[in-house]
Tab-separated table of C-alpha atoms and ligand atoms in Angstrom:
chain	number	residue	atom	x	y	z
A	16	UNK	CA	-1.428	-2.942	26.422
A	17	UNK	CA	2.274	-3.554	26.971
A	18	UNK	CA	4.156	-1.026	24.660
A	19	UNK	CA	7.882	-1.003	24.883
A	20	UNK	CA	9.752	2.319	25.350
A	21	UNK	CA	12.212	1.867	22.234
A	22	UNK	CA	9.722	2.300	19.378
A	23	UNK	CA	10.610	2.457	15.644
A	24	UNK	CA	10.553	6.026	13.919
A	25	UNK	CA	9.533	4.186	10.821
A	26	UNK	CA	7.412	0.999	10.799
A	27	UNK	CA	6.454	-0.514	7.415
A	28	UNK	CA	4.087	-3.406	6.662
A	29	UNK	CA	3.901	-6.014	4.005
A	30	UNK	CA	0.159	-6.730	4.363
A	31	UNK	CA	-0.084	-10.290	3.162
A	32	UNK	CA	-2.790	-12.934	3.516
A	33	UNK	CA	-5.997	-11.259	2.765
A	34	UNK	CA	-6.813	-13.911	-0.016
A	35	UNK	CA	-6.147	-16.937	2.291
A	36	UNK	CA	-8.229	-15.177	5.172
A	37	UNK	CA	-11.213	-14.939	2.973
A	38	UNK	CA	-10.734	-18.514	1.465
A	39	UNK	CA	-10.455	-20.108	5.007
A	40	UNK	CA	-13.961	-18.660	5.540
A	41	UNK	CA	-15.333	-19.907	2.202
A	42	UNK	CA	-15.667	-16.257	0.973
A	43	UNK	CA	-14.272	-14.674	-2.146
A	44	UNK	CA	-10.633	-13.436	-1.996
A	45	UNK	CA	-11.751	-9.857	-2.146
A	46	UNK	CA	-13.602	-9.998	0.955
A	47	UNK	CA	-10.173	-10.384	2.793
A	48	UNK	CA	-9.178	-7.156	1.152
A	49	UNK	CA	-12.085	-5.342	2.527
A	50	UNK	CA	-11.345	-6.700	6.052
A	51	UNK	CA	-7.738	-5.863	5.588
A	52	UNK	CA	-8.758	-2.002	5.403
A	53	UNK	CA	-9.985	-2.166	9.074
A	54	UNK	CA	-6.504	-3.419	9.914
A	55	UNK	CA	-4.903	-0.787	8.301
A	56	UNK	CA	-7.196	1.719	10.342
A	57	UNK	CA	-6.427	-0.052	13.555
A	58	UNK	CA	-2.631	0.057	12.832
A	59	UNK	CA	-2.868	3.681	11.992
A	60	UNK	CA	-5.003	4.681	15.029
A	61	UNK	CA	-2.281	2.701	17.256
A	62	UNK	CA	0.466	4.708	15.534
A	63	UNK	CA	-1.208	8.008	16.467
A	64	UNK	CA	-1.789	6.778	20.111
A	65	UNK	CA	1.656	5.482	20.707
A	66	UNK	CA	3.479	8.513	18.970
A	67	UNK	CA	5.024	6.726	16.070
A	68	UNK	CA	6.132	9.256	13.377
A	69	UNK	CA	6.024	7.093	10.132
A	70	UNK	CA	3.854	4.151	9.084
A	71	UNK	CA	4.041	2.759	5.670
A	72	UNK	CA	1.938	-0.039	3.986
A	73	UNK	CA	2.748	-2.061	0.827
A	74	UNK	CA	-0.850	-1.935	-0.680
A	75	UNK	CA	-0.182	-2.868	-4.265
A	76	UNK	CA	3.053	-4.189	-5.995
A	77	UNK	CA	4.015	-3.647	-9.612
A	78	UNK	CA	3.661	-7.430	-9.857
A	79	UNK	CA	0.199	-7.408	-8.676
A	80	UNK	CA	-1.064	-5.880	-11.787
A	81	UNK	CA	-0.864	-9.282	-13.153
A	82	UNK	CA	-3.528	-10.538	-10.925
A	83	UNK	CA	-7.008	-11.366	-12.489
A	84	UNK	CA	-8.548	-8.117	-13.805
A	85	UNK	CA	-11.589	-8.477	-11.662
A	86	UNK	CA	-9.413	-8.515	-8.504
A	87	UNK	CA	-7.197	-5.665	-9.670
A	88	UNK	CA	-10.262	-3.420	-10.399
A	89	UNK	CA	-11.882	-4.372	-7.026
A	90	UNK	CA	-8.571	-3.413	-5.261
A	91	UNK	CA	-8.360	-0.061	-7.142
A	92	UNK	CA	-11.819	0.788	-6.385
A	93	UNK	CA	-11.367	-0.141	-2.732
A	94	UNK	CA	-8.448	2.079	-2.488
A	95	UNK	CA	-10.427	4.943	-3.908
A	96	UNK	CA	-13.482	4.499	-1.462
A	97	UNK	CA	-11.032	3.890	1.635
A	98	UNK	CA	-8.929	7.033	0.962
A	99	UNK	CA	-12.043	9.254	0.477
A	100	UNK	CA	-13.672	7.760	3.657
A	101	UNK	CA	-10.571	8.402	5.818
A	102	UNK	CA	-10.461	12.217	5.054
A	103	UNK	CA	-11.831	13.275	8.451
A	104	UNK	CA	-9.788	10.577	10.247
A	105	UNK	CA	-6.520	12.115	8.831
A	106	UNK	CA	-7.662	15.684	9.664
A	107	UNK	CA	-8.798	14.750	13.096
A	108	UNK	CA	-5.639	12.844	13.982
A	109	UNK	CA	-3.147	15.325	12.290
A	110	UNK	CA	-2.055	12.500	9.878
A	111	UNK	CA	-0.091	13.432	6.678
A	112	UNK	CA	-0.660	11.104	3.695
A	113	UNK	CA	1.835	10.166	1.056
A	114	UNK	CA	1.235	7.978	-1.755
A	115	UNK	CA	4.546	6.456	-3.474
A	116	UNK	CA	4.869	4.320	-6.511
A	117	UNK	CA	4.518	4.399	-10.181
A	118	UNK	CA	1.474	6.743	-10.348
A	119	UNK	CA	1.436	6.701	-14.121
A	120	UNK	CA	-0.123	3.277	-14.026
A	121	UNK	CA	-3.168	4.434	-11.579
A	122	UNK	CA	-6.373	5.599	-13.155
A	123	UNK	CA	-7.245	9.304	-13.618
A	124	UNK	CA	-9.913	9.469	-11.013
A	125	UNK	CA	-7.826	7.634	-8.408
A	126	UNK	CA	-4.843	9.866	-9.103
A	127	UNK	CA	-7.183	12.858	-8.671
A	128	UNK	CA	-8.408	11.601	-5.454
A	129	UNK	CA	-4.888	10.958	-4.129
A	130	UNK	CA	-3.675	14.410	-5.095
A	131	UNK	CA	-6.534	15.937	-3.218
A	132	UNK	CA	-6.050	13.982	-0.065
A	133	UNK	CA	-2.152	14.585	-0.193
A	134	UNK	CA	-2.634	18.164	-0.647
A	135	UNK	CA	-5.333	18.509	2.007
A	136	UNK	CA	-3.204	16.675	4.619
A	137	UNK	CA	0.246	18.178	3.705
A	138	UNK	CA	0.690	20.422	6.684
A	139	UNK	CA	-0.426	17.928	9.130
A	140	UNK	CA	2.373	17.331	11.828
A	141	UNK	CA	1.618	14.054	13.441
A	142	UNK	CA	1.874	10.665	11.940
A	143	UNK	CA	3.146	10.464	8.354
A	144	UNK	CA	1.040	7.607	6.756
A	145	UNK	CA	2.609	6.209	3.462
A	146	UNK	CA	0.598	3.890	0.967
A	147	UNK	CA	2.958	2.201	-1.560
A	148	UNK	CA	0.735	1.697	-4.622
A	149	UNK	CA	1.961	0.199	-7.857
A	150	UNK	CA	5.416	0.116	-6.241
A	151	UNK	CA	8.372	-2.099	-6.718
A	152	UNK	CA	11.873	-1.687	-5.334
A	153	UNK	CA	13.612	-2.540	-8.507
A	154	UNK	CA	11.512	0.206	-10.368
A	155	UNK	CA	12.341	2.682	-7.596
A	156	UNK	CA	16.001	2.100	-7.920
A	157	UNK	CA	15.775	2.313	-11.687
A	158	UNK	CA	13.844	5.499	-11.866
A	159	UNK	CA	16.219	7.026	-9.230
A	160	UNK	CA	19.306	5.920	-11.251
A	161	UNK	CA	17.835	7.587	-14.397
A	162	UNK	CA	17.071	10.688	-12.754
A	163	UNK	CA	20.385	10.865	-10.839
A	164	UNK	CA	22.303	10.401	-14.125
A	165	UNK	CA	20.230	13.007	-15.949
A	166	UNK	CA	21.152	15.573	-13.177
A	167	UNK	CA	24.750	14.432	-12.361
A	168	UNK	CA	23.700	13.705	-8.807
A	169	UNK	CA	25.670	11.339	-6.556
A	170	UNK	CA	23.451	10.327	-3.582
A	171	UNK	CA	20.795	7.789	-4.794
A	172	UNK	CA	18.669	7.962	-1.741
A	173	UNK	CA	17.797	11.548	-2.844
A	174	UNK	CA	16.207	10.171	-5.982
A	175	UNK	CA	14.225	7.399	-4.669
A	176	UNK	CA	10.496	7.973	-4.038
A	177	UNK	CA	11.153	7.901	-0.389
A	178	UNK	CA	13.606	10.823	-0.453
A	179	UNK	CA	13.491	12.706	2.847
A	180	UNK	CA	11.730	9.816	4.682
A	181	UNK	CA	13.796	7.912	7.169
A	182	UNK	CA	14.557	4.344	6.206
A	183	UNK	CA	12.289	1.837	7.886
A	184	UNK	CA	13.542	0.650	11.386
A	185	UNK	CA	10.973	-2.255	11.548
A	186	UNK	CA	9.333	-4.227	8.738
A	187	UNK	CA	6.350	-6.544	9.653
A	188	UNK	CA	5.184	-9.111	7.136
A	189	UNK	CA	2.058	-11.063	8.042
A	190	UNK	CA	0.808	-14.452	6.809
A	191	UNK	CA	4.010	-16.526	7.329
A	192	UNK	CA	5.817	-15.660	4.099
A	193	UNK	CA	9.396	-14.799	4.714
A	194	UNK	CA	10.478	-12.821	1.638
A	195	UNK	CA	10.590	-9.124	0.568
A	196	UNK	CA	8.550	-9.332	-2.493
A	197	UNK	CA	10.342	-6.590	-4.525
A	198	UNK	CA	9.597	-3.928	-1.744
A	199	UNK	CA	11.981	-1.326	-0.472
A	200	UNK	CA	15.149	-2.911	-1.470
A	201	UNK	CA	17.328	-0.060	-1.002
A	202	UNK	CA	15.806	1.401	2.085
A	203	UNK	CA	15.681	-1.935	4.133
A	204	UNK	CA	19.505	-2.369	4.195
A	205	UNK	CA	19.502	-2.105	7.970
A	206	UNK	CA	15.864	-2.696	8.832
A	207	UNK	CA	14.877	-5.160	11.381
A	208	UNK	CA	12.356	-7.887	10.034
A	209	UNK	CA	9.603	-9.400	12.042
A	210	UNK	CA	7.491	-12.301	10.325
A	211	UNK	CA	4.294	-13.274	11.765
A	212	UNK	CA	1.884	-16.160	10.818
A	213	UNK	CA	-1.124	-13.893	11.545
A	214	UNK	CA	-3.100	-13.095	8.292
A	215	UNK	CA	-3.190	-9.337	7.502
A	216	UNK	CA	-7.191	-9.079	8.110
A	217	UNK	CA	-6.445	-10.516	11.735
A	218	UNK	CA	-3.555	-8.143	12.351
A	219	UNK	CA	-4.805	-5.668	14.987
A	220	UNK	CA	-3.425	-3.545	17.919
A	221	UNK	CA	-2.604	-6.660	20.003
A	222	UNK	CA	-0.383	-8.264	17.098
A	223	UNK	CA	1.219	-4.840	16.325
A	224	UNK	CA	2.211	-4.424	19.961
A	225	UNK	CA	3.795	-7.930	19.931
A	226	UNK	CA	5.789	-6.909	16.947
A	227	UNK	CA	6.961	-3.744	18.626
A	228	UNK	CA	8.147	-5.804	21.705
A	229	UNK	CA	10.037	-8.188	19.436
A	230	UNK	CA	11.616	-5.102	17.765
A	231	UNK	CA	12.511	-3.622	21.215
A	232	UNK	CA	14.416	-6.842	22.102
A	233	UNK	CA	16.698	-6.655	19.118
A	234	UNK	CA	20.221	-5.306	19.260
A	235	UNK	CA	20.865	-3.200	16.210
A	236	UNK	CA	24.556	-2.785	15.470
A	237	UNK	CA	24.753	-1.411	12.045
A	238	UNK	CA	27.995	-3.247	11.267
A	239	UNK	CA	29.727	-1.747	14.293
A	240	UNK	CA	31.026	-3.386	17.461
A	241	UNK	CA	29.144	-2.510	20.630
B	29	IPE	C1	-2.393	-8.932	0.379
B	29	IPE	O1	-3.055	-10.124	0.240
B	29	IPE	C2	-2.864	-8.031	-0.453
B	29	IPE	C3	-2.250	-7.633	-1.699
B	29	IPE	C4	-0.971	-8.256	-2.103
B	29	IPE	C5	-2.926	-6.742	-2.581
B	29	IPE	P1	-3.150	-11.319	-0.766
B	29	IPE	O2	-4.024	-10.868	-1.750
B	29	IPE	O3	-1.700	-11.537	-1.370
B	29	IPE	O4	-3.424	-12.703	0.018
B	29	IPE	P2	-2.713	-14.005	-0.223
B	29	IPE	O5	-1.337	-13.920	0.098
B	29	IPE	O6	-3.243	-14.512	-1.515
B	29	IPE	O7	-3.407	-14.836	0.849
B	30	IPE	C1	3.327	-8.611	-1.420
B	30	IPE	O1	2.379	-9.468	-1.233
B	30	IPE	C2	2.754	-7.281	-1.957
B	30	IPE	C3	1.754	-6.538	-1.173
B	30	IPE	C4	1.547	-6.848	0.065
B	30	IPE	C5	1.301	-5.330	-1.796
B	30	IPE	P1	2.242	-10.733	-2.590
B	30	IPE	O2	1.101	-11.601	-2.120
B	30	IPE	O3	1.929	-9.978	-3.829
B	30	IPE	O4	3.538	-11.306	-2.577
B	30	IPE	P2	4.084	-12.679	-3.016
B	30	IPE	O5	3.457	-12.964	-4.396
B	30	IPE	O6	3.606	-13.727	-2.161
B	30	IPE	O7	5.522	-12.745	-3.067
B	31	MG	MG1	-0.031	-12.715	-0.897
């Protein structure tokens, strides 16, 4: 596979199009979520193989809580099963797991499973894999502002849930939608965006490599003159 030399330190994904992928095949929407887990695994393995240090995934937004109860329930169950099932993959590949978002809204068993996996992988030194769960960028900025004010701090980035994690260099959104949908609003100030029509369940190594080539061709100036 043709992988460029200039790779992002942090690549992030808005995994979109699972429902449409399933509907196109005459299946229930949730079948698309299940297939989407295989895409997460494929992308994670590629990051390990290509030496990318941070990969993050928008798995469930604060707004997604307003979906039908049955779909929300399925997604939470799927999250729990997939996380538990990946334990040995994380350990074998030196992957550190982080889960960021409004954890108070997650169920007790899901929080317990997350705590266990995050704890077990905390000293792994390879890829840092981040799941954004019950996350929204506006929620993140408000919780950060409140804590910063209480402590009399000055640097908001130290209070965001992403404190200590480099801002994303590349954001990939699948399924043809060209919007940020309340994702990392502060952290994407200078992120490069790649939009692809591919639906998330079809997004695998080849599509990821194409997004990386597109990223490598961009000229990042950060407001300066080159
Ligand atoms: C992305 O796929 C998964 C989540 C947002 C949880 P969607 O479920 O949004 O799929 P579409 O956009 O309806 O096709
Ligand atoms: C964004 O997808 C959220 C996640 C991928 C978790 P949505 O499908 O929820 O976004 P909108 O509604 O199309 O903006
Ligand atoms: Mg969607």
